[in-house]
Amino acid sequence: MSSLTPPKASNTLPLLLIIGYVWPEPNSSAAGSRMMQLISSFLARGYRINFASPADFSDHAVDLQALGVDVTAIELNNTSFDEFVAELQPQVVLFDRFMMEEQFAWRVSNNCPQAIRILNMEDLHSLRHARQQAIKAGGNSDDAELNTEMAHRELAAIFRSDLTLVISPFEYQLIHQHYQVPESQLLLLPFMLAEPTQPSSLPFEQRHHFVSIGNFRHAPNWDAVLQLRQLWPAIRRQCGDAELHIYGAYPPKKATQLHNSAIGFHIKGWAQDVTELMSNARVLLAPLRFGAGLKGKLLDAMCHGLPSVTTPIGAEGMTVAADWPGAVRSEDQAFIDEAVRLYQDRQAWQQAVAQIPAHLVPYQRSTLEQALFERIYGIDQDINGHRQQHFIGAMLQHHSLKSTQYMSQWIEAKNKLKSQP
């Protein structure tokens, strides 16, 4: 029997250690929602979970202990983690983003060599960063340079991991075909929605105003707010007294200063109830010029029967055979025209809503969970054989990973010297 097949005795349930980049905040970001989906899935499969993070605690984070999850504060560049993980001896370790893999995977490998190491990407950070740099240089996202230092680091983490969870079909193909990562090390695992998903049925006439949402600390979202400030006057002129309500966690002063009720441009800040605001809005706007992964705001809109106008970057990885439930436009005037059309034309709005169910099919939790745990159990059956298939990962463990280990140990030794009288 696999050591990861949940036994009957609760005190011998398999243990998952999650090393989080931050403490999960599902009301602040799609990444927080994604992490909570993973936690829920592992709990449902009978795992004990310890969530550890070097980040500061947040008042907005989920109370994981109330869910039965143990929490541990850990330190970067400190052998205390070695003692912690050696005593814990988890069967599975999930690294939240490649930075955590860089910091802690070598320590996990040294102390728990048989633990399955899983990388949860969230998105392909190097792709998002490269696209942002291309925009700053005056180009567009298609000009992104894929051969960057960050890409080298991120792909090394992927190659070193036993399994990487890739959220976007576009990024899955990029990682497999362009960067040549074997599919045996990858699993396409988008957002997981509880079933059944029933979009809000509030009709066109009872919905009012435009809405946009996104964590203000996330660079693509802040850039989108600036784009909306430029696009909104033209939309407003054609839509009477329509308003644009912009929500998002951690609004900075530079964002709140954009608030202008005279033109219907409202910076609302934190969203207390996403269901309420999306169920009552008529159109969601997401003029994203760069980014990566899947856009949680667009999936949330679908789940609430809300058509959206976005860009090719926004819709990337989320399109299916059916038409987009709204519109996808890259040019400013076309974006404005579609926003106005959907807001004013009841038939066009209803046609967009009718496309939503087809777009929700890829996110059904039961199917995705089954694929995830089949892969984990399969690796567990012969983890040494699995690793022997992947020469590049073994090579990176032998050489490149040592550089991060030695740097960490150097920082630790330096910190100890500083602390001495």
Short mmCIF file of N, CA and C in Angstrom, two decimals, residues 317-407:
data_model
loop_
_atom_site.label_atom_id
_atom_site.label_comp_id
_atom_site.label_asym_id
_atom_site.label_seq_id
_atom_site.Cartn_x
_atom_site.Cartn_y
_atom_site.Cartn_z
N GLY A 317 -5.45 31.54 -21.74
CA GLY A 317 -5.57 30.30 -20.98
C GLY A 317 -6.97 29.99 -20.52
N MET A 318 -7.93 30.90 -20.76
CA MET A 318 -9.28 30.72 -20.25
C MET A 318 -10.30 30.48 -21.36
N THR A 319 -9.87 30.56 -22.61
CA THR A 319 -10.80 30.44 -23.72
C THR A 319 -11.08 28.98 -24.06
N VAL A 320 -12.32 28.74 -24.48
CA VAL A 320 -12.73 27.42 -24.95
C VAL A 320 -13.37 27.62 -26.32
N ALA A 321 -14.01 26.56 -26.84
CA ALA A 321 -14.59 26.66 -28.18
C ALA A 321 -15.69 27.72 -28.26
N ALA A 322 -16.42 27.91 -27.16
CA ALA A 322 -17.50 28.90 -27.16
C ALA A 322 -16.94 30.31 -27.20
N ASP A 323 -17.75 31.26 -27.67
CA ASP A 323 -17.34 32.65 -27.68
C ASP A 323 -17.11 33.14 -26.26
N TRP A 324 -16.23 34.13 -26.13
CA TRP A 324 -15.98 34.72 -24.81
C TRP A 324 -17.27 35.35 -24.29
N PRO A 325 -17.57 35.17 -22.99
CA PRO A 325 -18.79 35.78 -22.42
C PRO A 325 -18.62 37.28 -22.22
N GLY A 326 -18.59 37.98 -23.33
CA GLY A 326 -18.36 39.42 -23.33
C GLY A 326 -17.57 39.77 -24.56
N ALA A 327 -16.36 40.29 -24.37
CA ALA A 327 -15.52 40.63 -25.51
C ALA A 327 -14.05 40.66 -25.10
N VAL A 328 -13.19 40.34 -26.07
CA VAL A 328 -11.74 40.39 -25.88
C VAL A 328 -11.18 41.33 -26.94
N ARG A 329 -10.63 42.45 -26.50
CA ARG A 329 -10.14 43.47 -27.42
C ARG A 329 -8.81 44.04 -26.93
N SER A 330 -7.91 44.31 -27.84
CA SER A 330 -6.60 44.86 -27.47
C SER A 330 -6.50 46.36 -27.74
N GLU A 331 -7.24 46.86 -28.72
CA GLU A 331 -7.19 48.28 -29.05
C GLU A 331 -8.15 49.07 -28.16
N ASP A 332 -7.72 50.27 -27.77
CA ASP A 332 -8.52 51.07 -26.84
C ASP A 332 -9.92 51.36 -27.35
N GLN A 333 -10.04 51.81 -28.60
CA GLN A 333 -11.36 52.17 -29.11
C GLN A 333 -12.27 50.96 -29.19
N ALA A 334 -11.72 49.83 -29.60
CA ALA A 334 -12.53 48.61 -29.66
C ALA A 334 -12.97 48.19 -28.27
N PHE A 335 -12.10 48.35 -27.28
CA PHE A 335 -12.45 48.04 -25.89
C PHE A 335 -13.60 48.93 -25.43
N ILE A 336 -13.51 50.22 -25.72
CA ILE A 336 -14.56 51.17 -25.35
C ILE A 336 -15.88 50.79 -26.02
N ASP A 337 -15.82 50.51 -27.31
CA ASP A 337 -17.05 50.18 -28.06
C ASP A 337 -17.74 48.95 -27.50
N GLU A 338 -16.97 47.92 -27.15
CA GLU A 338 -17.56 46.70 -26.62
C GLU A 338 -18.13 46.92 -25.22
N ALA A 339 -17.45 47.72 -24.42
CA ALA A 339 -17.97 48.01 -23.08
C ALA A 339 -19.32 48.70 -23.18
N VAL A 340 -19.43 49.68 -24.07
CA VAL A 340 -20.68 50.40 -24.27
C VAL A 340 -21.76 49.48 -24.82
N ARG A 341 -21.41 48.66 -25.80
CA ARG A 341 -22.40 47.76 -26.41
C ARG A 341 -22.98 46.80 -25.38
N LEU A 342 -22.14 46.18 -24.59
CA LEU A 342 -22.63 45.22 -23.60
C LEU A 342 -23.46 45.90 -22.52
N TYR A 343 -23.11 47.12 -22.21
CA TYR A 343 -23.85 47.83 -21.17
C TYR A 343 -25.23 48.28 -21.64
N GLN A 344 -25.35 48.60 -22.94
CA GLN A 344 -26.60 49.17 -23.45
C GLN A 344 -27.49 48.16 -24.16
N ASP A 345 -26.92 47.12 -24.73
CA ASP A 345 -27.67 46.19 -25.58
C ASP A 345 -28.05 44.94 -24.78
N ARG A 346 -29.31 44.84 -24.41
CA ARG A 346 -29.75 43.72 -23.58
C ARG A 346 -29.54 42.39 -24.29
N GLN A 347 -29.80 42.32 -25.60
CA GLN A 347 -29.65 41.06 -26.32
C GLN A 347 -28.18 40.62 -26.36
N ALA A 348 -27.28 41.57 -26.62
CA ALA A 348 -25.85 41.24 -26.64
C ALA A 348 -25.40 40.77 -25.26
N TRP A 349 -25.90 41.41 -24.22
CA TRP A 349 -25.56 41.04 -22.84
C TRP A 349 -26.05 39.62 -22.55
N GLN A 350 -27.28 39.31 -22.94
CA GLN A 350 -27.83 37.97 -22.69
C GLN A 350 -27.08 36.90 -23.47
N GLN A 351 -26.67 37.22 -24.69
CA GLN A 351 -25.89 36.27 -25.48
C GLN A 351 -24.55 35.98 -24.81
N ALA A 352 -23.95 37.02 -24.22
CA ALA A 352 -22.69 36.82 -23.51
C ALA A 352 -22.89 35.92 -22.30
N VAL A 353 -23.94 36.15 -21.54
CA VAL A 353 -24.22 35.33 -20.36
C VAL A 353 -24.44 33.86 -20.76
N ALA A 354 -25.06 33.64 -21.91
CA ALA A 354 -25.34 32.27 -22.36
C ALA A 354 -24.07 31.48 -22.66
N GLN A 355 -22.95 32.19 -22.89
CA GLN A 355 -21.69 31.50 -23.18
C GLN A 355 -20.98 31.03 -21.91
N ILE A 356 -21.42 31.50 -20.76
CA ILE A 356 -20.68 31.23 -19.52
C ILE A 356 -20.56 29.75 -19.16
N PRO A 357 -21.65 28.96 -19.18
CA PRO A 357 -21.52 27.56 -18.72
C PRO A 357 -20.41 26.78 -19.41
N ALA A 358 -20.21 26.97 -20.70
CA ALA A 358 -19.16 26.23 -21.41
C ALA A 358 -17.78 26.59 -20.89
N HIS A 359 -17.61 27.82 -20.43
CA HIS A 359 -16.30 28.27 -19.94
C HIS A 359 -16.01 27.78 -18.53
N LEU A 360 -17.02 27.31 -17.82
CA LEU A 360 -16.81 26.84 -16.45
C LEU A 360 -16.46 25.35 -16.38
N VAL A 361 -16.67 24.64 -17.48
CA VAL A 361 -16.44 23.18 -17.48
C VAL A 361 -15.02 22.80 -17.07
N PRO A 362 -13.96 23.50 -17.56
CA PRO A 362 -12.59 23.07 -17.21
C PRO A 362 -12.23 23.23 -15.74
N TYR A 363 -13.09 23.83 -14.94
CA TYR A 363 -12.72 24.14 -13.56
C TYR A 363 -13.47 23.30 -12.52
N GLN A 364 -14.07 22.20 -12.96
CA GLN A 364 -14.83 21.37 -12.04
C GLN A 364 -13.90 20.65 -11.07
N ARG A 365 -14.13 20.86 -9.80
CA ARG A 365 -13.21 20.41 -8.76
C ARG A 365 -13.00 18.89 -8.75
N SER A 366 -14.08 18.12 -8.87
CA SER A 366 -13.95 16.66 -8.71
C SER A 366 -12.99 16.06 -9.74
N THR A 367 -13.10 16.50 -10.98
CA THR A 367 -12.22 15.98 -12.04
C THR A 367 -10.77 16.38 -11.80
N LEU A 368 -10.56 17.62 -11.42
CA LEU A 368 -9.20 18.12 -11.20
C LEU A 368 -8.55 17.48 -9.98
N GLU A 369 -9.32 17.31 -8.92
CA GLU A 369 -8.80 16.65 -7.72
C GLU A 369 -8.36 15.23 -8.02
N GLN A 370 -9.16 14.53 -8.77
CA GLN A 370 -8.81 13.15 -9.10
C GLN A 370 -7.49 13.09 -9.86
N ALA A 371 -7.30 14.00 -10.81
CA ALA A 371 -6.05 14.03 -11.57
C ALA A 371 -4.86 14.33 -10.66
N LEU A 372 -5.05 15.26 -9.73
CA LEU A 372 -3.96 15.64 -8.82
C LEU A 372 -3.53 14.47 -7.96
N PHE A 373 -4.47 13.81 -7.31
CA PHE A 373 -4.08 12.76 -6.37
C PHE A 373 -3.66 11.47 -7.08
N GLU A 374 -4.14 11.25 -8.27
CA GLU A 374 -3.61 10.12 -9.05
C GLU A 374 -2.13 10.33 -9.35
N ARG A 375 -1.74 11.56 -9.67
CA ARG A 375 -0.33 11.83 -9.96
C ARG A 375 0.51 11.71 -8.70
N ILE A 376 0.00 12.22 -7.58
CA ILE A 376 0.76 12.13 -6.33
C ILE A 376 0.94 10.68 -5.92
N TYR A 377 -0.12 9.90 -5.96
CA TYR A 377 -0.01 8.49 -5.58
C TYR A 377 0.91 7.73 -6.53
N GLY A 378 0.85 8.09 -7.81
CA GLY A 378 1.72 7.42 -8.79
C GLY A 378 3.19 7.68 -8.52
N ILE A 379 3.54 8.93 -8.21
CA ILE A 379 4.92 9.26 -7.87
C ILE A 379 5.35 8.54 -6.60
N ASP A 380 4.46 8.49 -5.63
CA ASP A 380 4.78 7.86 -4.35
C ASP A 380 5.08 6.37 -4.50
N GLN A 381 4.47 5.72 -5.47
CA GLN A 381 4.69 4.28 -5.67
C GLN A 381 6.16 3.99 -5.99
N ASP A 382 6.83 4.89 -6.70
CA ASP A 382 8.24 4.68 -7.06
C ASP A 382 8.91 6.03 -7.24
N ILE A 383 9.14 6.71 -6.14
CA ILE A 383 9.68 8.06 -6.23
C ILE A 383 11.11 8.07 -6.76
N ASN A 384 11.89 7.06 -6.42
CA ASN A 384 13.27 7.00 -6.93
C ASN A 384 13.27 6.79 -8.44
N GLY A 385 12.38 5.92 -8.91
CA GLY A 385 12.28 5.71 -10.35
C GLY A 385 11.81 6.96 -11.06
N HIS A 386 10.88 7.67 -10.46
CA HIS A 386 10.38 8.92 -11.04
C HIS A 386 11.52 9.92 -11.19
N ARG A 387 12.34 10.05 -10.17
CA ARG A 387 13.43 11.02 -10.22
C ARG A 387 14.54 10.60 -11.19
N GLN A 388 14.75 9.31 -11.31
CA GLN A 388 15.80 8.84 -12.23
C GLN A 388 15.46 9.12 -13.69
N GLN A 389 14.16 9.32 -13.99
CA GLN A 389 13.75 9.64 -15.35
C GLN A 389 14.17 11.05 -15.76
N HIS A 390 14.43 11.90 -14.77
CA HIS A 390 14.58 13.33 -15.04
C HIS A 390 16.01 13.77 -14.74
N PHE A 391 16.86 13.62 -15.75
CA PHE A 391 18.29 13.88 -15.60
C PHE A 391 18.57 15.34 -15.26
N ILE A 392 17.86 16.26 -15.93
CA ILE A 392 18.14 17.68 -15.71
C ILE A 392 17.84 18.05 -14.26
N GLY A 393 16.73 17.54 -13.73
CA GLY A 393 16.41 17.82 -12.34
C GLY A 393 17.49 17.30 -11.40
N ALA A 394 17.98 16.09 -11.67
CA ALA A 394 19.04 15.52 -10.84
C ALA A 394 20.32 16.34 -10.95
N MET A 395 20.61 16.80 -12.15
CA MET A 395 21.81 17.62 -12.36
C MET A 395 21.71 18.94 -11.59
N LEU A 396 20.54 19.56 -11.61
CA LEU A 396 20.35 20.82 -10.90
C LEU A 396 20.42 20.61 -9.40
N GLN A 397 19.98 19.46 -8.94
CA GLN A 397 20.12 19.15 -7.53
C GLN A 397 21.59 19.06 -7.15
N HIS A 398 22.39 18.53 -8.06
CA HIS A 398 23.80 18.29 -7.76
C HIS A 398 24.64 19.55 -7.82
N HIS A 399 24.31 20.46 -8.74
CA HIS A 399 25.16 21.64 -8.92
C HIS A 399 24.44 22.95 -8.57
N SER A 400 23.46 23.34 -9.38
CA SER A 400 22.85 24.66 -9.21
C SER A 400 22.20 24.83 -7.85
N LEU A 401 21.58 23.80 -7.35
CA LEU A 401 20.91 23.93 -6.06
C LEU A 401 21.92 24.21 -4.97
N LYS A 402 23.13 23.73 -5.13
CA LYS A 402 24.15 23.96 -4.11
C LYS A 402 24.45 25.45 -3.96
N SER A 403 24.35 26.21 -5.04
CA SER A 403 24.64 27.64 -4.94
C SER A 403 23.66 28.31 -3.99
N THR A 404 22.38 27.98 -4.08
CA THR A 404 21.41 28.57 -3.16
C THR A 404 21.64 28.07 -1.74
N GLN A 405 22.05 26.81 -1.61
CA GLN A 405 22.35 26.27 -0.27
C GLN A 405 23.52 27.04 0.35
N TYR A 406 24.61 27.20 -0.39
CA TYR A 406 25.78 27.83 0.17
C TYR A 406 25.53 29.32 0.44
N MET A 407 24.78 29.97 -0.42
CA MET A 407 24.43 31.37 -0.17
C MET A 407 23.62 31.50 1.11
#
